[in-house]
Amino acid sequence: MNLTTDQYYIEKTMQGDTQAFGVLVERYQEFIYTITLRMVKNREEAEEVAQDSFIKAFESLASFRGESKFSSWLYSIAYRKALDRLRQQQRKRTTQLVEEATEGDAVLVENALHYLEAKERSEIIQEAIMKLPEEEAAIITFYYFEAQSVKEIAAITSLTEDNVKIKLFRSRKKLYTLLKQFVIPEITKYNGQAI
């Protein structure tokens, strides 16, 4: 048996080896934290939600049937825990009004991002994603950063595949608009010209 598969560590955990679950936590903790941060938009709360997600996964491990990937099952738990946290707080969230982006805006943003250093580009993208509404930030993260398919995202979020596609389309347009706000001043700094 391949010692690096999730299933191996799941079986070991079910046999009472709690350290085996620690391997799964290490494997997924960074992404679980990222997705919860993008939803709750607060580092301390994201850490708590991520920790609660792993506790829930550990306690519910016997219910994991392997019908989907373990990572998808775990992401679903984290997604729901983050939604629960948002509901509990009944926080009045203000989301930036984002104008509709055009195809030209998308090309402009992609060209501008090309000029920026990789680290700077990553930071700008992360900051822009944090400005998206929680659910949209999660869907963008699942799709682009974790390479989840539309079908897998639908399973994680309990949305229909068509709804996921629509939300992805709208989220991309909003993200391009937000990125445009970040990158135009940066490019102007680099080449002294407005784009």
mmCIF file of C-alpha atoms in Angstrom:
data_model
loop_
_atom_site.group_PDB
_atom_site.id
_atom_site.type_symbol
_atom_site.label_atom_id
_atom_site.label_comp_id
_atom_site.label_asym_id
_atom_site.label_seq_id
_atom_site.Cartn_x
_atom_site.Cartn_y
_atom_site.Cartn_z
ATOM 1 C CA MET A 1 0.000 0.000 0.000
ATOM 2 C CA ASN A 2 1.233 3.484 -0.839
ATOM 3 C CA LEU A 3 2.061 5.130 2.481
ATOM 4 C CA THR A 4 1.346 8.597 1.118
ATOM 5 C CA THR A 5 -2.313 8.109 0.241
ATOM 6 C CA ASP A 6 -4.994 9.778 2.330
ATOM 7 C CA GLN A 7 -6.824 6.476 2.593
ATOM 8 C CA TYR A 8 -3.846 4.859 4.326
ATOM 9 C CA TYR A 9 -3.815 7.559 7.015
ATOM 10 C CA ILE A 10 -7.593 7.421 7.348
ATOM 11 C CA GLU A 11 -7.436 3.668 7.971
ATOM 12 C CA LYS A 12 -4.591 4.072 10.482
ATOM 13 C CA THR A 13 -6.582 6.753 12.307
ATOM 14 C CA MET A 14 -9.654 4.517 12.392
ATOM 15 C CA GLN A 15 -7.476 1.807 13.937
ATOM 16 C CA GLY A 16 -6.617 4.177 16.793
ATOM 17 C CA ASP A 17 -3.398 5.774 15.530
ATOM 18 C CA THR A 18 -4.222 9.440 16.174
ATOM 19 C CA GLN A 19 -0.796 10.514 14.915
ATOM 20 C CA ALA A 20 -1.814 9.323 11.456
ATOM 21 C CA PHE A 21 -4.527 11.995 11.434
ATOM 22 C CA GLY A 22 -1.780 14.527 12.170
ATOM 23 C CA VAL A 23 -0.295 13.735 8.755
ATOM 24 C CA LEU A 24 -3.627 14.608 7.134
ATOM 25 C CA VAL A 25 -3.785 17.840 9.120
ATOM 26 C CA GLU A 26 -0.292 18.815 7.960
ATOM 27 C CA ARG A 27 -1.181 17.947 4.384
ATOM 28 C CA TYR A 28 -4.292 20.158 4.270
ATOM 29 C CA GLN A 29 -3.884 22.788 6.995
ATOM 30 C CA GLU A 30 -2.546 25.535 4.746
ATOM 31 C CA PHE A 31 -5.386 25.298 2.255
ATOM 32 C CA ILE A 32 -8.074 24.911 4.925
ATOM 33 C CA TYR A 33 -6.739 28.042 6.611
ATOM 34 C CA THR A 34 -6.682 29.884 3.266
ATOM 35 C CA ILE A 35 -10.273 29.028 2.425
ATOM 36 C CA THR A 36 -11.544 29.929 5.892
ATOM 37 C CA LEU A 37 -9.584 33.204 5.869
ATOM 38 C CA ARG A 38 -11.090 34.168 2.538
ATOM 39 C CA MET A 39 -14.530 33.574 3.944
ATOM 40 C CA VAL A 40 -14.363 34.998 7.493
ATOM 41 C CA LYS A 41 -11.774 37.668 6.556
ATOM 42 C CA ASN A 42 -10.083 37.649 9.959
ATOM 43 C CA ARG A 43 -6.893 35.712 10.714
ATOM 44 C CA GLU A 44 -7.729 34.692 14.289
ATOM 45 C CA GLU A 45 -11.228 33.591 13.372
ATOM 46 C CA ALA A 46 -9.903 31.721 10.337
ATOM 47 C CA GLU A 47 -7.470 29.822 12.573
ATOM 48 C CA GLU A 48 -10.319 28.886 14.905
ATOM 49 C CA VAL A 49 -12.581 27.811 12.041
ATOM 50 C CA ALA A 50 -9.763 25.765 10.489
ATOM 51 C CA GLN A 51 -9.091 24.067 13.831
ATOM 52 C CA ASP A 52 -12.815 23.393 14.329
ATOM 53 C CA SER A 53 -12.917 21.912 10.826
ATOM 54 C CA PHE A 54 -10.167 19.413 11.604
ATOM 55 C CA ILE A 55 -11.813 18.496 14.910
ATOM 56 C CA LYS A 56 -15.118 17.908 13.100
ATOM 57 C CA ALA A 57 -13.323 15.850 10.422
ATOM 58 C CA PHE A 58 -11.611 13.731 13.084
ATOM 59 C CA GLU A 59 -14.856 13.163 14.959
ATOM 60 C CA SER A 60 -16.738 12.350 11.725
ATOM 61 C CA LEU A 61 -14.042 10.266 10.048
ATOM 62 C CA ALA A 62 -16.095 7.095 10.401
ATOM 63 C CA SER A 63 -18.783 8.694 8.215
ATOM 64 C CA PHE A 64 -16.328 9.324 5.353
ATOM 65 C CA ARG A 65 -17.307 6.729 2.747
ATOM 66 C CA GLY A 66 -14.764 7.565 0.086
ATOM 67 C CA GLU A 67 -17.420 8.526 -2.467
ATOM 68 C CA SER A 68 -15.467 11.733 -3.085
ATOM 69 C CA LYS A 69 -11.849 12.613 -2.468
ATOM 70 C CA PHE A 70 -10.940 13.072 1.187
ATOM 71 C CA SER A 71 -9.771 16.602 0.369
ATOM 72 C CA SER A 72 -13.206 17.488 -1.081
ATOM 73 C CA TRP A 73 -14.919 16.088 2.004
ATOM 74 C CA LEU A 74 -12.593 18.092 4.249
ATOM 75 C CA TYR A 75 -13.082 21.283 2.186
ATOM 76 C CA SER A 76 -16.837 20.836 2.517
ATOM 77 C CA ILE A 77 -16.519 20.695 6.302
ATOM 78 C CA ALA A 78 -14.356 23.837 6.357
ATOM 79 C CA TYR A 79 -16.700 25.666 3.997
ATOM 80 C CA ARG A 80 -19.714 24.876 6.194
ATOM 81 C CA LYS A 81 -17.863 25.761 9.403
ATOM 82 C CA ALA A 82 -16.943 29.143 7.921
ATOM 83 C CA LEU A 83 -20.554 29.750 6.875
ATOM 84 C CA ASP A 84 -21.678 28.811 10.386
ATOM 85 C CA ARG A 85 -19.221 31.303 11.874
ATOM 86 C CA LEU A 86 -20.497 34.046 9.593
ATOM 87 C CA ARG A 87 -24.102 33.285 10.536
ATOM 88 C CA GLN A 88 -23.298 33.235 14.262
ATOM 89 C CA GLN A 89 -21.764 36.660 14.122
ATOM 90 C CA GLN A 90 -24.625 38.068 12.067
ATOM 91 C CA ARG A 91 -22.061 40.534 10.975
ATOM 92 C CA LYS A 92 -23.184 43.317 8.717
ATOM 93 C CA ARG A 93 -20.823 42.745 5.891
ATOM 94 C CA THR A 94 -20.142 45.513 3.503
ATOM 95 C CA THR A 95 -18.955 44.472 0.146
ATOM 96 C CA GLN A 96 -17.356 46.909 -2.199
ATOM 97 C CA LEU A 97 -19.613 47.868 -5.044
ATOM 98 C CA VAL A 98 -17.914 46.403 -8.019
ATOM 99 C CA GLU A 99 -18.704 47.671 -11.474
ATOM 100 C CA GLU A 100 -19.074 45.231 -14.312
ATOM 101 C CA ALA A 101 -15.825 44.339 -16.014
ATOM 102 C CA THR A 102 -15.493 44.217 -19.774
ATOM 103 C CA GLU A 103 -13.441 41.806 -21.864
ATOM 104 C CA GLY A 104 -11.002 44.668 -22.495
ATOM 105 C CA ASP A 105 -10.576 45.070 -18.736
ATOM 106 C CA ALA A 106 -9.671 41.402 -18.424
ATOM 107 C CA VAL A 107 -6.962 41.696 -21.086
ATOM 108 C CA LEU A 108 -5.685 44.907 -19.504
ATOM 109 C CA VAL A 109 -5.440 43.262 -16.085
ATOM 110 C CA GLU A 110 -3.707 40.162 -17.451
ATOM 111 C CA ASN A 111 -1.163 42.302 -19.314
ATOM 112 C CA ALA A 112 -0.549 44.445 -16.254
ATOM 113 C CA LEU A 113 -0.120 41.424 -13.992
ATOM 114 C CA HIS A 114 2.465 40.075 -16.419
ATOM 115 C CA TYR A 115 4.773 42.994 -15.604
ATOM 116 C CA LEU A 116 4.677 42.541 -11.870
ATOM 117 C CA GLU A 117 7.045 40.303 -9.950
ATOM 118 C CA ALA A 118 5.594 36.886 -9.111
ATOM 119 C CA LYS A 119 5.487 37.549 -5.350
ATOM 120 C CA GLU A 120 3.934 40.971 -5.833
ATOM 121 C CA ARG A 121 1.424 39.519 -8.284
ATOM 122 C CA SER A 122 0.437 36.804 -5.795
ATOM 123 C CA GLU A 123 -0.018 39.358 -3.004
ATOM 124 C CA ILE A 124 -2.209 41.567 -5.204
ATOM 125 C CA ILE A 125 -4.368 38.618 -6.246
ATOM 126 C CA GLN A 126 -4.724 37.457 -2.625
ATOM 127 C CA GLU A 127 -5.720 40.964 -1.519
ATOM 128 C CA ALA A 128 -8.277 41.273 -4.321
ATOM 129 C CA ILE A 129 -9.815 37.875 -3.464
ATOM 130 C CA MET A 130 -10.212 39.017 0.148
ATOM 131 C CA LYS A 131 -12.459 41.839 -1.122
ATOM 132 C CA LEU A 132 -14.867 39.435 -2.819
ATOM 133 C CA PRO A 133 -17.970 38.278 -0.937
ATOM 134 C CA GLU A 134 -17.238 35.187 1.178
ATOM 135 C CA GLU A 135 -18.899 32.552 -0.985
ATOM 136 C CA GLU A 136 -17.354 33.925 -4.179
ATOM 137 C CA ALA A 137 -13.906 34.059 -2.578
ATOM 138 C CA ALA A 138 -14.274 30.408 -1.581
ATOM 139 C CA ILE A 139 -15.402 29.297 -5.038
ATOM 140 C CA ILE A 140 -12.561 31.180 -6.777
ATOM 141 C CA THR A 141 -10.100 29.631 -4.322
ATOM 142 C CA PHE A 142 -11.403 26.097 -4.826
ATOM 143 C CA TYR A 143 -11.334 26.453 -8.615
ATOM 144 C CA TYR A 144 -8.044 28.268 -9.201
ATOM 145 C CA PHE A 145 -5.882 27.449 -6.204
ATOM 146 C CA GLU A 146 -7.000 23.908 -5.453
ATOM 147 C CA ALA A 147 -7.934 22.926 -9.027
ATOM 148 C CA GLN A 148 -11.305 21.567 -7.955
ATOM 149 C CA SER A 149 -13.694 20.857 -10.811
ATOM 150 C CA VAL A 150 -17.095 22.523 -11.049
ATOM 151 C CA LYS A 151 -18.627 19.185 -10.052
ATOM 152 C CA GLU A 152 -16.388 18.935 -6.973
ATOM 153 C CA ILE A 153 -17.157 22.538 -5.975
ATOM 154 C CA ALA A 154 -20.866 21.811 -6.328
ATOM 155 C CA ALA A 155 -20.460 18.850 -3.961
ATOM 156 C CA ILE A 156 -18.446 20.907 -1.459
ATOM 157 C CA THR A 157 -20.830 23.873 -1.432
ATOM 158 C CA SER A 158 -24.157 22.055 -2.032
ATOM 159 C CA LEU A 159 -24.801 24.324 -5.014
ATOM 160 C CA THR A 160 -25.834 23.054 -8.430
ATOM 161 C CA GLU A 161 -23.130 22.822 -11.084
ATOM 162 C CA ASP A 162 -24.906 25.520 -13.110
ATOM 163 C CA ASN A 163 -24.980 27.784 -10.062
ATOM 164 C CA VAL A 164 -21.248 27.215 -9.501
ATOM 165 C CA LYS A 165 -20.550 28.117 -13.143
ATOM 166 C CA ILE A 166 -22.587 31.313 -12.842
ATOM 167 C CA LYS A 167 -20.885 32.279 -9.585
ATOM 168 C CA LEU A 168 -17.458 31.569 -11.104
ATOM 169 C CA PHE A 169 -18.268 33.762 -14.103
ATOM 170 C CA ARG A 170 -19.524 36.634 -11.937
ATOM 171 C CA SER A 171 -16.672 36.269 -9.459
ATOM 172 C CA ARG A 172 -14.071 36.416 -12.224
ATOM 173 C CA LYS A 173 -15.600 39.637 -13.542
ATOM 174 C CA LYS A 174 -15.551 41.173 -10.067
ATOM 175 C CA LEU A 175 -12.009 39.957 -9.500
ATOM 176 C CA TYR A 176 -10.819 41.545 -12.755
ATOM 177 C CA THR A 177 -12.411 44.825 -11.725
ATOM 178 C CA LEU A 178 -10.719 44.669 -8.324
ATOM 179 C CA LEU A 179 -7.393 43.709 -9.890
ATOM 180 C CA LYS A 180 -7.652 46.625 -12.278
ATOM 181 C CA GLN A 181 -7.800 48.944 -9.257
ATOM 182 C CA PHE A 182 -4.601 47.377 -7.889
ATOM 183 C CA VAL A 183 -2.475 46.965 -10.993
ATOM 184 C CA ILE A 184 -3.001 50.185 -12.939
ATOM 185 C CA PRO A 185 -1.181 52.295 -10.316
ATOM 186 C CA GLU A 186 1.553 49.638 -10.069
ATOM 187 C CA ILE A 187 2.215 49.560 -13.815
ATOM 188 C CA THR A 188 2.211 53.344 -13.966
ATOM 189 C CA LYS A 189 4.894 53.303 -11.245
ATOM 190 C CA TYR A 190 7.054 50.907 -13.268
ATOM 191 C CA ASN A 191 6.958 52.511 -16.681
ATOM 192 C CA GLY A 192 5.799 56.041 -15.917
ATOM 193 C CA GLN A 193 2.837 55.704 -18.252
ATOM 194 C CA ALA A 194 -0.832 55.193 -17.854
ATOM 195 C CA ILE A 195 -2.151 52.089 -19.521
#
